[in-house]
Coordinates of N, CA and C in Angstrom, one line a residue:
Chain M
X1 N 62.8 -213.5 175.1 CA 62.8 -212.9 173.6 C 63.4 -211.5 173.7
X2 N 64.4 -211.4 172.7 CA 65.0 -210.2 172.9 C 64.4 -209.0 172.2
X3 N 64.6 -207.8 172.4 CA 63.7 -206.8 172.0 C 64.3 -206.4 170.6
X4 N 63.3 -206.0 169.8 CA 64.0 -205.6 168.4 C 65.0 -204.5 168.5
X5 N 66.1 -204.8 167.5 CA 67.0 -203.9 167.6 C 66.7 -202.6 167.0
X6 N 67.6 -201.4 167.2 CA 67.2 -200.1 166.7 C 68.3 -200.0 165.8
X7 N 68.8 -200.8 165.0 CA 69.9 -200.5 163.8 C 69.5 -199.8 162.9
X8 N 70.5 -199.4 161.8 CA 70.1 -198.6 160.9 C 69.5 -199.3 159.5
X9 N 69.4 -200.8 159.7 CA 69.0 -201.4 158.4 C 67.6 -201.5 158.3
X10 N 66.6 -200.8 158.9 CA 65.2 -200.8 158.6 C 64.6 -201.1 159.8
X11 N 63.2 -200.7 160.1 CA 62.6 -200.8 161.5 C 62.0 -202.4 161.2
X12 N 61.9 -202.9 162.5 CA 61.4 -204.4 162.6 C 59.9 -204.2 162.5
X13 N 59.1 -205.1 161.7 CA 57.8 -204.9 161.7 C 57.0 -206.0 162.5
X14 N 55.8 -205.9 163.0 CA 55.2 -207.0 163.9 C 55.5 -208.4 163.4
X15 N 55.5 -208.5 162.1 CA 55.7 -210.0 161.5 C 57.2 -210.3 161.8
X16 N 58.3 -209.6 162.1 CA 59.6 -210.1 162.3 C 60.3 -209.5 160.9
X17 N 59.7 -209.1 159.9 CA 60.6 -208.7 158.8 C 61.0 -207.3 158.8
X18 N 61.8 -206.8 158.0 CA 62.4 -205.5 157.9 C 61.6 -204.6 156.9
X19 N 61.1 -203.5 157.1 CA 60.6 -202.4 156.2 C 61.7 -202.0 155.4
X20 N 61.5 -201.9 154.1 CA 62.3 -201.3 153.3 C 62.9 -199.9 153.7
X21 N 64.3 -199.8 153.3 CA 64.8 -198.5 153.9 C 64.7 -197.3 152.9
X22 N 64.2 -196.2 153.1 CA 64.0 -195.1 152.1 C 65.2 -194.2 152.2
X23 N 65.8 -194.2 151.2 CA 67.2 -193.3 151.1 C 66.7 -191.8 150.5
X24 N 67.1 -190.8 151.2 CA 66.9 -189.6 150.8 C 68.0 -189.1 149.7
X25 N 67.7 -188.0 149.0 CA 68.6 -187.9 147.9 C 69.8 -187.4 148.6
X26 N 69.9 -186.7 149.2 CA 71.3 -186.5 150.0 C 72.1 -187.4 150.3
X27 N 71.3 -188.5 151.1 CA 72.1 -189.9 151.3 C 72.6 -190.4 150.0
X28 N 71.8 -190.5 149.1 CA 72.2 -191.1 147.9 C 73.2 -190.4 147.1
X29 N 73.2 -189.0 147.2 CA 74.4 -188.2 146.5 C 75.8 -188.7 147.4
X30 N 75.6 -188.4 148.7 CA 76.7 -188.8 149.6 C 77.2 -190.3 149.1
X31 N 76.4 -191.3 148.9 CA 76.8 -192.7 148.7 C 77.5 -192.7 147.3
X32 N 77.1 -192.1 146.3 CA 77.4 -192.1 144.9 C 78.9 -191.2 145.0
X33 N 78.9 -190.3 145.7 CA 80.2 -189.4 145.9 C 81.4 -190.1 146.5
X34 N 80.8 -191.0 147.6 CA 81.9 -191.8 148.2 C 82.4 -193.1 147.3
X35 N 81.4 -193.6 146.5 CA 81.7 -194.8 145.6 C 82.6 -194.2 144.6
X36 N 82.2 -193.2 143.8 CA 83.2 -192.5 142.9 C 84.3 -192.3 143.1
X37 N 84.6 -191.7 144.5 CA 85.8 -191.5 145.0 C 86.7 -192.7 145.3
X38 N 86.1 -193.4 145.7 CA 86.7 -195.1 145.9 C 87.2 -195.6 144.4
X39 N 86.4 -195.4 143.5 CA 86.8 -195.9 142.2 C 88.0 -195.2 141.6
X40 N 88.0 -193.8 141.7 CA 89.2 -192.9 141.3 C 90.6 -193.3 141.9
X41 N 90.6 -193.5 143.1 CA 91.7 -194.1 144.0 C 91.2 -195.0 145.1
X42 N 91.8 -196.2 145.2 CA 91.4 -197.2 146.0 C 91.6 -196.6 147.5
X43 N 90.4 -196.5 148.1 CA 90.5 -196.2 149.7 C 90.2 -194.9 149.8
X44 N 90.0 -193.9 148.7 CA 89.5 -192.6 148.7 C 88.2 -192.4 149.2
X45 N 87.3 -193.4 148.9 CA 86.0 -193.4 149.4 C 85.8 -193.4 150.8
X46 N 86.6 -194.2 151.6 CA 86.7 -194.5 153.2 C 87.1 -193.0 153.5
X47 N 88.3 -192.5 153.0 CA 88.7 -191.0 153.4 C 87.7 -190.1 153.4
X48 N 87.0 -190.2 152.3 CA 86.0 -189.0 152.1 C 84.9 -189.1 153.4
X49 N 84.4 -190.3 153.7 CA 83.5 -190.4 154.6 C 84.0 -190.4 156.1
X50 N 85.2 -190.3 156.3 CA 86.0 -190.1 157.6 C 86.6 -191.1 158.1
X51 N 86.5 -192.5 157.5 CA 87.3 -193.6 157.9 C 88.8 -193.5 157.5
X52 N 89.6 -192.7 158.1 CA 90.8 -192.5 157.4 C 91.7 -193.7 157.5
X53 N 91.8 -194.1 159.0 CA 92.9 -195.2 159.1 C 92.5 -196.4 158.2
X54 N 91.1 -196.7 157.9 CA 90.9 -197.8 157.1 C 91.3 -197.5 155.7
X55 N 91.0 -196.3 155.2 CA 91.4 -195.8 154.1 C 92.9 -196.0 153.6
X56 N 93.7 -195.5 154.5 CA 95.2 -195.9 154.5 C 95.6 -197.2 154.1
X57 N 94.7 -198.2 154.9 CA 95.0 -199.5 154.9 C 94.6 -200.3 153.5
X58 N 93.6 -199.7 153.2 CA 92.8 -200.2 152.0 C 93.6 -199.8 150.7
X59 N 94.1 -198.5 150.7 CA 95.1 -198.0 149.6 C 96.3 -198.6 149.6
X60 N 96.9 -199.0 150.8 CA 98.1 -199.8 150.7 C 98.0 -201.3 150.1
X61 N 96.9 -201.9 150.8 CA 96.5 -203.3 150.3 C 96.2 -203.4 148.7
X62 N 95.3 -202.5 148.3 CA 95.2 -202.5 147.0 C 96.1 -202.2 145.9
X63 N 96.8 -201.3 146.2 CA 98.1 -200.9 145.6 C 99.2 -201.9 145.5
X64 N 99.2 -202.5 146.7 CA 100.2 -203.8 146.7 C 99.7 -204.8 145.8
X65 N 98.6 -205.0 145.9 CA 98.2 -206.2 145.0 C 98.2 -205.7 143.5
X66 N 97.8 -204.6 143.1 CA 98.1 -204.3 141.8 C 99.7 -204.3 141.3
X67 N 100.4 -203.8 142.2 CA 101.9 -203.6 141.8 C 102.6 -205.0 141.8
X68 N 102.1 -205.9 142.7 CA 102.5 -207.5 142.7 C 102.0 -208.1 141.2
X69 N 101.0 -207.8 140.9 CA 100.1 -208.5 139.7 C 101.1 -207.7 138.5
X70 N 101.3 -206.6 138.4 CA 102.2 -206.1 137.4 C 103.6 -206.5 137.3
X71 N 104.2 -206.7 138.4 CA 105.7 -207.1 138.6 C 105.6 -208.8 138.1
X72 N 104.6 -209.4 138.2 CA 104.5 -211.0 138.0 C 104.2 -211.1 136.5
X73 N 104.1 -209.9 135.7 CA 103.7 -209.9 134.4 C 102.2 -210.6 134.2
X74 N 101.5 -210.0 135.0 CA 100.1 -210.4 134.8 C 99.4 -209.6 133.7
X75 N 98.3 -210.1 133.2 CA 97.9 -209.5 131.8 C 96.2 -209.0 132.2
X76 N 95.8 -207.8 131.6 CA 94.5 -207.3 131.8 C 93.8 -208.2 130.8
X77 N 92.6 -208.3 131.1 CA 91.5 -209.2 130.2 C 91.0 -208.6 129.1
X78 N 90.7 -209.2 128.0 CA 90.0 -208.7 126.9 C 88.7 -209.6 126.7
X79 N 87.8 -209.1 126.0 CA 86.6 -209.9 125.6 C 86.9 -210.9 124.5
X80 N 86.8 -212.1 124.8 CA 87.0 -213.2 124.2 C 85.8 -213.7 123.4
X81 N 85.7 -213.8 122.2 CA 84.4 -214.3 121.7 C 84.0 -215.6 121.8
X82 N 84.8 -216.4 122.2 CA 84.7 -217.8 122.6 C 84.1 -218.0 124.1
X83 N 84.4 -217.0 124.7 CA 83.7 -217.1 126.2 C 83.4 -215.6 126.6
X84 N 82.2 -215.0 125.8 CA 82.0 -213.7 126.0 C 81.4 -213.1 127.3
X85 N 80.7 -214.1 127.9 CA 80.3 -213.8 129.3 C 81.4 -213.7 130.3
X86 N 81.9 -214.6 130.6 CA 83.1 -214.8 131.5 C 84.1 -213.7 131.2
X87 N 84.4 -213.6 130.1 CA 85.7 -212.5 129.6 C 85.1 -211.0 129.8
X88 N 83.9 -210.8 129.8 CA 83.1 -209.6 129.9 C 83.3 -209.2 131.6
X89 N 83.0 -210.3 132.2 CA 83.2 -210.2 133.6 C 84.4 -209.8 134.1
X90 N 85.5 -210.3 133.5 CA 86.8 -210.1 133.5 C 87.3 -208.8 133.4
X91 N 86.8 -208.3 132.3 CA 87.2 -206.8 131.9 C 86.6 -205.9 132.7
X92 N 85.3 -206.0 133.3 CA 84.5 -205.3 134.3 C 85.6 -205.2 135.4
X93 N 85.8 -206.4 135.9 CA 86.8 -206.5 137.2 C 88.0 -205.8 137.0
X94 N 88.6 -205.8 136.0 CA 89.8 -205.1 135.7 C 89.4 -203.6 135.7
X95 N 88.2 -203.1 135.1 CA 88.1 -201.6 135.1 C 87.8 -201.3 136.6
X96 N 87.3 -202.1 137.4 CA 87.0 -201.6 138.9 C 88.3 -201.3 139.7
X97 N 89.4 -201.4 138.9 CA 90.5 -201.0 139.7 C 90.4 -199.4 139.6
X98 N 89.8 -198.8 138.7 CA 89.9 -197.4 138.6 C 90.6 -197.0 137.2
X99 N 90.8 -195.8 137.2 CA 91.5 -195.0 136.0 C 92.8 -195.6 135.9
X100 N 93.5 -196.3 136.8 CA 94.8 -196.7 136.6 C 94.7 -198.1 135.5
X101 N 93.6 -198.4 135.2 CA 93.3 -199.7 134.5 C 93.6 -199.2 132.9
X102 N 93.0 -198.3 132.5 CA 93.4 -198.0 131.1 C 94.8 -197.4 130.9
X103 N 95.3 -196.7 131.9 CA 96.6 -196.3 132.0 C 97.5 -197.5 131.9
X104 N 97.4 -198.5 132.7 CA 98.1 -199.7 132.5 C 98.0 -200.5 131.2
X105 N 96.8 -200.5 130.9 CA 96.7 -201.3 129.7 C 97.6 -200.5 128.4
X106 N 97.5 -199.2 128.5 CA 98.0 -198.3 127.3 C 99.6 -198.6 127.6
X107 N 100.1 -198.6 128.8 CA 101.4 -198.6 128.9 C 102.0 -200.1 128.7
X108 N 101.0 -201.2 129.0 CA 101.7 -202.6 128.6 C 101.6 -202.8 127.2
X109 N 100.3 -202.6 126.6 CA 100.0 -203.0 125.3 C 100.3 -202.0 124.3
X110 N 100.4 -200.8 124.6 CA 100.7 -199.8 123.7 C 99.2 -199.2 122.9
X111 N 98.1 -199.7 123.4 CA 96.8 -199.2 123.0 C 95.8 -199.6 123.8
X112 N 94.6 -199.1 123.9 CA 93.3 -199.5 124.7 C 92.7 -200.7 124.1
X113 N 93.3 -201.8 124.2 CA 92.7 -203.0 123.4 C 91.7 -203.7 124.5
X114 N 90.6 -203.7 124.1 CA 89.5 -204.5 125.0 C 88.9 -205.6 124.2
X115 N 89.1 -205.8 123.1 CA 88.2 -207.0 122.2 C 89.4 -208.0 121.6
X116 N 89.2 -209.1 121.9 CA 90.2 -210.2 121.7 C 90.0 -210.4 120.1
X117 N 88.8 -210.4 119.5 CA 88.7 -210.7 118.1 C 89.4 -209.7 117.3
X118 N 90.0 -208.6 117.8 CA 90.6 -207.7 116.8 C 92.2 -208.2 116.5
X119 N 92.6 -209.3 117.1 CA 93.8 -209.9 116.7 C 93.9 -210.4 115.0
X120 N 92.5 -210.4 114.5 CA 92.6 -210.8 113.1 C 92.6 -209.6 112.2
X121 N 92.2 -208.6 112.6 CA 92.4 -207.2 111.9 C 93.8 -206.5 112.1
X122 N 94.2 -206.1 110.9 CA 95.5 -205.4 111.0 C 95.4 -204.1 111.6
X123 N 96.5 -203.6 112.3 CA 96.3 -202.3 113.3 C 96.8 -202.5 114.3
X124 N 96.9 -201.2 115.1 CA 97.6 -200.9 116.5 C 97.0 -202.2 117.6
X125 N 95.8 -202.6 117.3 CA 95.2 -203.5 118.4 C 95.9 -204.9 118.1
X126 N 96.1 -205.1 116.9 CA 96.6 -206.6 116.7 C 98.1 -206.5 117.2
X127 N 98.8 -205.6 117.2 CA 100.1 -205.4 117.8 C 100.0 -205.4 119.2
X128 N 99.0 -204.9 119.9 CA 98.8 -204.8 121.2 C 98.3 -206.2 121.7
X129 N 97.5 -206.9 121.2 CA 97.1 -208.3 121.4 C 98.3 -209.2 121.3
X130 N 99.4 -209.0 120.2 CA 100.5 -209.9 120.3 C 101.3 -209.6 121.7
X131 N 101.4 -208.4 122.0 CA 102.3 -208.0 123.2 C 101.6 -208.8 124.3
X132 N 100.3 -208.8 124.4 CA 99.4 -209.5 125.5 C 99.9 -210.8 125.4
X133 N 99.9 -211.5 124.1 CA 100.0 -213.0 124.1 C 101.7 -213.3 124.6
X134 N 102.3 -212.3 124.1 CA 104.0 -212.7 124.5 C 104.2 -212.6 125.9
X135 N 103.4 -211.5 126.4 CA 103.5 -211.4 128.3 C 102.9 -212.7 128.9
X136 N 102.0 -213.4 128.3 CA 101.3 -214.6 128.8 C 102.3 -215.7 129.1
X137 N 103.5 -215.7 128.2 CA 104.5 -216.6 128.2 C 105.3 -216.8 129.4
X138 N 105.4 -215.7 130.1 CA 106.0 -215.9 131.4 C 105.5 -216.7 132.3
X139 N 106.5 -217.3 133.1 CA 106.1 -218.3 134.1 C 105.0 -217.9 135.1
X140 N 105.2 -216.7 135.6 CA 104.2 -216.3 136.6 C 103.0 -215.4 136.2
X141 N 102.8 -215.3 134.8 CA 101.9 -214.4 134.3 C 100.5 -214.7 134.9
X142 N 100.1 -216.1 134.9 CA 98.7 -216.5 135.4 C 98.6 -215.8 136.8
X143 N 99.7 -216.1 137.7 CA 99.7 -215.5 139.0 C 99.4 -214.0 139.0
X144 N 100.1 -213.4 138.1 CA 100.0 -211.9 138.0 C 98.6 -211.3 137.7
X145 N 98.0 -212.2 136.7 CA 96.7 -211.9 136.2 C 95.5 -212.1 137.4
X146 N 95.9 -213.1 138.3 CA 94.9 -213.3 139.2 C 95.3 -212.2 140.4
X147 N 96.3 -211.8 140.5 CA 96.4 -210.6 141.6 C 95.8 -209.3 141.0
X148 N 95.8 -209.1 139.6 CA 95.0 -207.9 139.3 C 93.5 -207.9 139.2
X149 N 93.1 -209.4 139.0 CA 91.6 -209.5 139.1 C 91.1 -209.3 140.6
X150 N 92.1 -210.0 141.4 CA 91.7 -209.7 142.9 C 91.4 -208.3 143.4
X151 N 92.7 -207.5 142.6 CA 92.7 -206.0 142.9 C 91.3 -205.4 142.6
X152 N 90.9 -205.7 141.4 CA 89.6 -205.3 141.0 C 88.4 -205.6 141.9
X153 N 88.5 -207.0 142.3 CA 87.2 -207.4 143.2 C 87.3 -206.7 144.5
X154 N 88.6 -206.7 145.0 CA 88.6 -206.2 146.4 C 87.9 -204.6 146.3
X155 N 88.3 -203.8 145.3 CA 87.9 -202.5 144.9 C 86.4 -202.5 144.9
X156 N 85.8 -203.5 144.2 CA 84.3 -203.4 144.2 C 83.7 -203.6 145.7
X157 N 84.3 -204.3 146.6 CA 83.8 -204.4 147.9 C 84.2 -203.1 148.6
X158 N 85.3 -202.5 148.4 CA 85.3 -201.1 148.9 C 84.4 -200.2 148.6
X159 N 83.9 -200.3 147.2 CA 82.9 -199.2 146.8 C 81.7 -199.3 147.5
X160 N 81.3 -200.7 147.8 CA 80.0 -201.1 148.4 C 80.1 -200.7 149.9
X161 N 81.2 -200.9 150.4 CA 81.5 -200.4 151.8 C 81.3 -199.0 152.0
X162 N 82.1 -198.2 151.1 CA 82.2 -196.9 151.2 C 80.6 -196.3 151.0
X163 N 79.8 -196.9 150.1 CA 78.5 -196.5 150.1 C 77.8 -196.7 151.4
X164 N 77.8 -198.0 152.0 CA 77.2 -198.2 153.1 C 77.5 -197.3 154.3
X165 N 78.8 -196.9 154.4 CA 79.2 -196.0 155.3 C 78.8 -194.5 155.1
X166 N 78.5 -194.1 153.8 CA 78.1 -192.8 153.5 C 76.8 -192.7 153.5
X167 N 76.0 -193.6 153.5 CA 74.4 -193.5 153.6 C 73.9 -193.8 155.1
X168 N 75.0 -194.2 155.9 CA 74.7 -194.2 157.3 C 74.0 -195.7 157.8
X169 N 74.4 -196.6 156.8 CA 74.0 -198.1 157.3 C 75.1 -198.8 158.0
X170 N 76.2 -198.2 157.9 CA 77.2 -198.9 158.6 C 78.2 -197.9 159.3
X171 N 78.8 -198.1 160.8 CA 79.4 -197.1 161.4 C 81.0 -197.0 160.5
X172 N 81.6 -196.0 160.7 CA 82.9 -195.8 160.4 C 83.8 -196.7 160.7
X173 N 83.7 -197.0 162.1 CA 84.8 -198.0 162.5 C 84.4 -199.5 163.0
Chain R
X1 N 109.9 -222.5 145.9 CA 110.0 -221.4 147.0 C 109.1 -220.3 146.7
X2 N 109.2 -219.7 145.5 CA 108.4 -218.7 145.0 C 107.1 -218.9 145.1
X3 N 106.6 -220.2 144.8 CA 105.3 -220.3 145.1 C 104.7 -220.3 146.5
X4 N 105.5 -220.7 147.5 CA 105.1 -220.5 148.9 C 105.2 -219.1 149.1
X5 N 106.0 -218.4 148.7 CA 106.1 -216.9 148.9 C 105.0 -216.3 148.5
X6 N 104.5 -216.6 147.1 CA 103.2 -216.0 146.6 C 101.9 -216.5 147.6
X7 N 102.0 -217.7 148.1 CA 100.9 -218.2 148.9 C 100.9 -217.4 150.2
X8 N 102.1 -217.0 150.7 CA 102.0 -216.2 152.0 C 101.7 -214.7 151.7
X9 N 102.1 -214.2 150.4 CA 101.9 -212.8 150.3 C 100.5 -212.5 149.9
X10 N 99.9 -213.5 149.0 CA 98.6 -213.3 148.7 C 97.5 -213.4 149.9
X11 N 97.8 -214.5 150.9 CA 97.2 -214.7 152.1 C 97.2 -213.3 152.9
X12 N 98.5 -212.8 153.0 CA 98.5 -211.6 153.9 C 97.6 -210.5 153.2
X13 N 97.8 -210.3 151.9 CA 97.1 -209.0 151.3 C 95.5 -209.3 151.7
X14 N 95.1 -210.5 151.5 CA 93.6 -210.9 151.5 C 93.0 -210.6 152.8
X15 N 93.9 -211.3 153.9 CA 93.4 -211.3 155.3 C 93.4 -209.9 155.7
X16 N 94.5 -209.0 155.6 CA 94.4 -207.7 156.1 C 93.3 -207.0 155.4
X17 N 93.0 -207.2 154.2 CA 91.8 -206.5 153.7 C 90.7 -207.0 154.3
X18 N 90.1 -208.1 154.5 CA 88.9 -208.8 155.0 C 88.8 -208.5 156.6
X19 N 89.9 -208.4 157.3 CA 90.0 -208.1 158.6 C 89.7 -206.6 158.9
X20 N 90.3 -205.7 158.1 CA 90.0 -204.2 158.1 C 88.5 -204.0 157.9
X21 N 88.2 -204.7 156.6 CA 86.7 -204.4 156.1 C 85.6 -204.9 157.2
X22 N 85.7 -205.9 157.6 CA 84.7 -206.7 158.3 C 85.0 -206.9 159.8
X23 N 85.9 -206.9 160.4 CA 86.4 -207.2 161.7 C 86.1 -206.1 162.4
X24 N 85.3 -206.6 163.8 CA 85.0 -205.5 164.8 C 86.3 -204.9 165.4
X25 N 86.1 -203.6 165.8 CA 87.1 -202.7 166.5 C 87.9 -203.5 167.5
X26 N 89.1 -203.7 167.7 CA 89.6 -204.4 168.7 C 89.7 -205.9 168.4
X27 N 89.2 -206.4 167.6 CA 89.2 -207.9 167.3 C 89.8 -208.2 165.8
X28 N 90.5 -207.1 165.1 CA 90.8 -207.2 163.8 C 91.9 -208.0 163.5
X29 N 93.0 -208.0 164.6 CA 94.2 -208.9 164.5 C 93.8 -210.4 164.7
X30 N 93.0 -210.5 165.5 CA 92.6 -212.0 165.6 C 91.8 -212.7 164.4
X31 N 91.0 -211.7 164.0 CA 90.2 -212.2 162.8 C 91.2 -212.4 161.4
X32 N 92.2 -211.3 161.4 CA 93.1 -211.6 160.2 C 94.0 -212.7 160.3
X33 N 94.4 -213.1 161.6 CA 95.2 -214.4 161.7 C 94.4 -215.5 161.3
X34 N 93.1 -215.5 161.8 CA 92.3 -216.7 161.2 C 92.1 -216.8 159.9
X35 N 92.0 -215.8 159.4 CA 91.9 -215.8 157.7 C 93.0 -216.3 157.3
X36 N 94.2 -215.8 157.7 CA 95.5 -215.9 156.9 C 95.7 -217.4 157.4
X37 N 95.4 -218.2 158.4 CA 95.8 -219.5 158.8 C 95.0 -220.2 157.8
X38 N 93.6 -219.9 157.7 CA 92.9 -220.8 157.0 C 93.2 -220.8 155.6
X39 N 93.4 -219.8 155.0 CA 93.9 -219.8 153.6 C 95.1 -220.3 153.2
X40 N 96.3 -220.2 154.2 CA 97.4 -221.1 154.2 C 97.2 -222.5 154.3
X41 N 96.7 -223.0 155.4 CA 96.5 -224.3 155.7 C 95.5 -225.0 154.6
X42 N 94.6 -224.3 154.0 CA 93.5 -224.6 153.1 C 94.4 -225.0 151.7
X43 N 95.2 -224.2 151.4 CA 96.0 -224.2 150.2 C 97.0 -225.4 150.4
X44 N 97.6 -225.5 151.4 CA 98.6 -226.5 151.6 C 97.8 -228.0 151.7
X45 N 96.7 -228.0 152.3 CA 95.9 -229.4 152.3 C 95.5 -229.7 150.8
X46 N 95.2 -228.7 150.2 CA 94.5 -228.9 148.9 C 95.7 -229.4 147.9
X47 N 96.9 -228.9 148.1 CA 98.1 -229.3 147.4 C 98.4 -230.6 147.8
X48 N 98.6 -231.0 148.8 CA 98.8 -232.2 149.3 C 97.7 -233.4 148.8
X49 N 96.6 -232.9 148.8 CA 95.6 -233.9 148.3 C 95.7 -234.2 146.7
X50 N 96.0 -233.0 146.0 CA 96.1 -233.0 144.5 C 97.4 -233.5 144.1
X51 N 98.2 -233.6 145.1 CA 99.9 -234.0 144.6 C 99.7 -235.5 144.1
X52 N 100.5 -235.8 143.0 CA 100.4 -237.2 142.6 C 101.0 -238.2 143.4
X53 N 100.5 -239.2 143.5 CA 100.9 -240.2 144.3 C 102.3 -240.9 143.8
X54 N 103.3 -240.8 144.7 CA 104.6 -241.5 144.4 C 104.8 -242.8 144.9

């Protein structure tokens, strides 16, 4: 029988389970700071906690994913009233890319349009949704959209990983 | 051809990401190659299975 490990994931109890980990306010602060930095620029969260080589790799990968999605005429998601739950998840995934998301949205569509039902209301959002629809006609648009959603999902994993490293649950390397 | 290029590029990005994120130090290249191979092979097998019978 192996001895109980002394990992940072909580102490082993006699029954075999793990006791819950109590985080101090300093740890929580470090975790939030790392996650916020990672949201601002992909990989910055890892840079802040000292995992600098990893940070560079993550920055390169997420940036390349976003660039490829952009180049393939990928679309950013809007909330579709016919599929509100799934489309909201897609919008949240897009927003996980960081502040680059609203910048891209404004550059691509001319306004910060997040709701698909605004196509029926005259105004700037209607024009923006028309631009979005036109972009979807491109052959590779669906591929581009997948790349953009993937970039958001990868960045969510990065935020969680940066949090874990910052609170000491996971080693830097 | 572009489809294959997309497959290879997407698999490369995802495998580098996960090998760096979850791979143990010194074993990341091996893990990345395993993920890359599994993604490419899985996609090719699925494409063959879903191809119309001629």
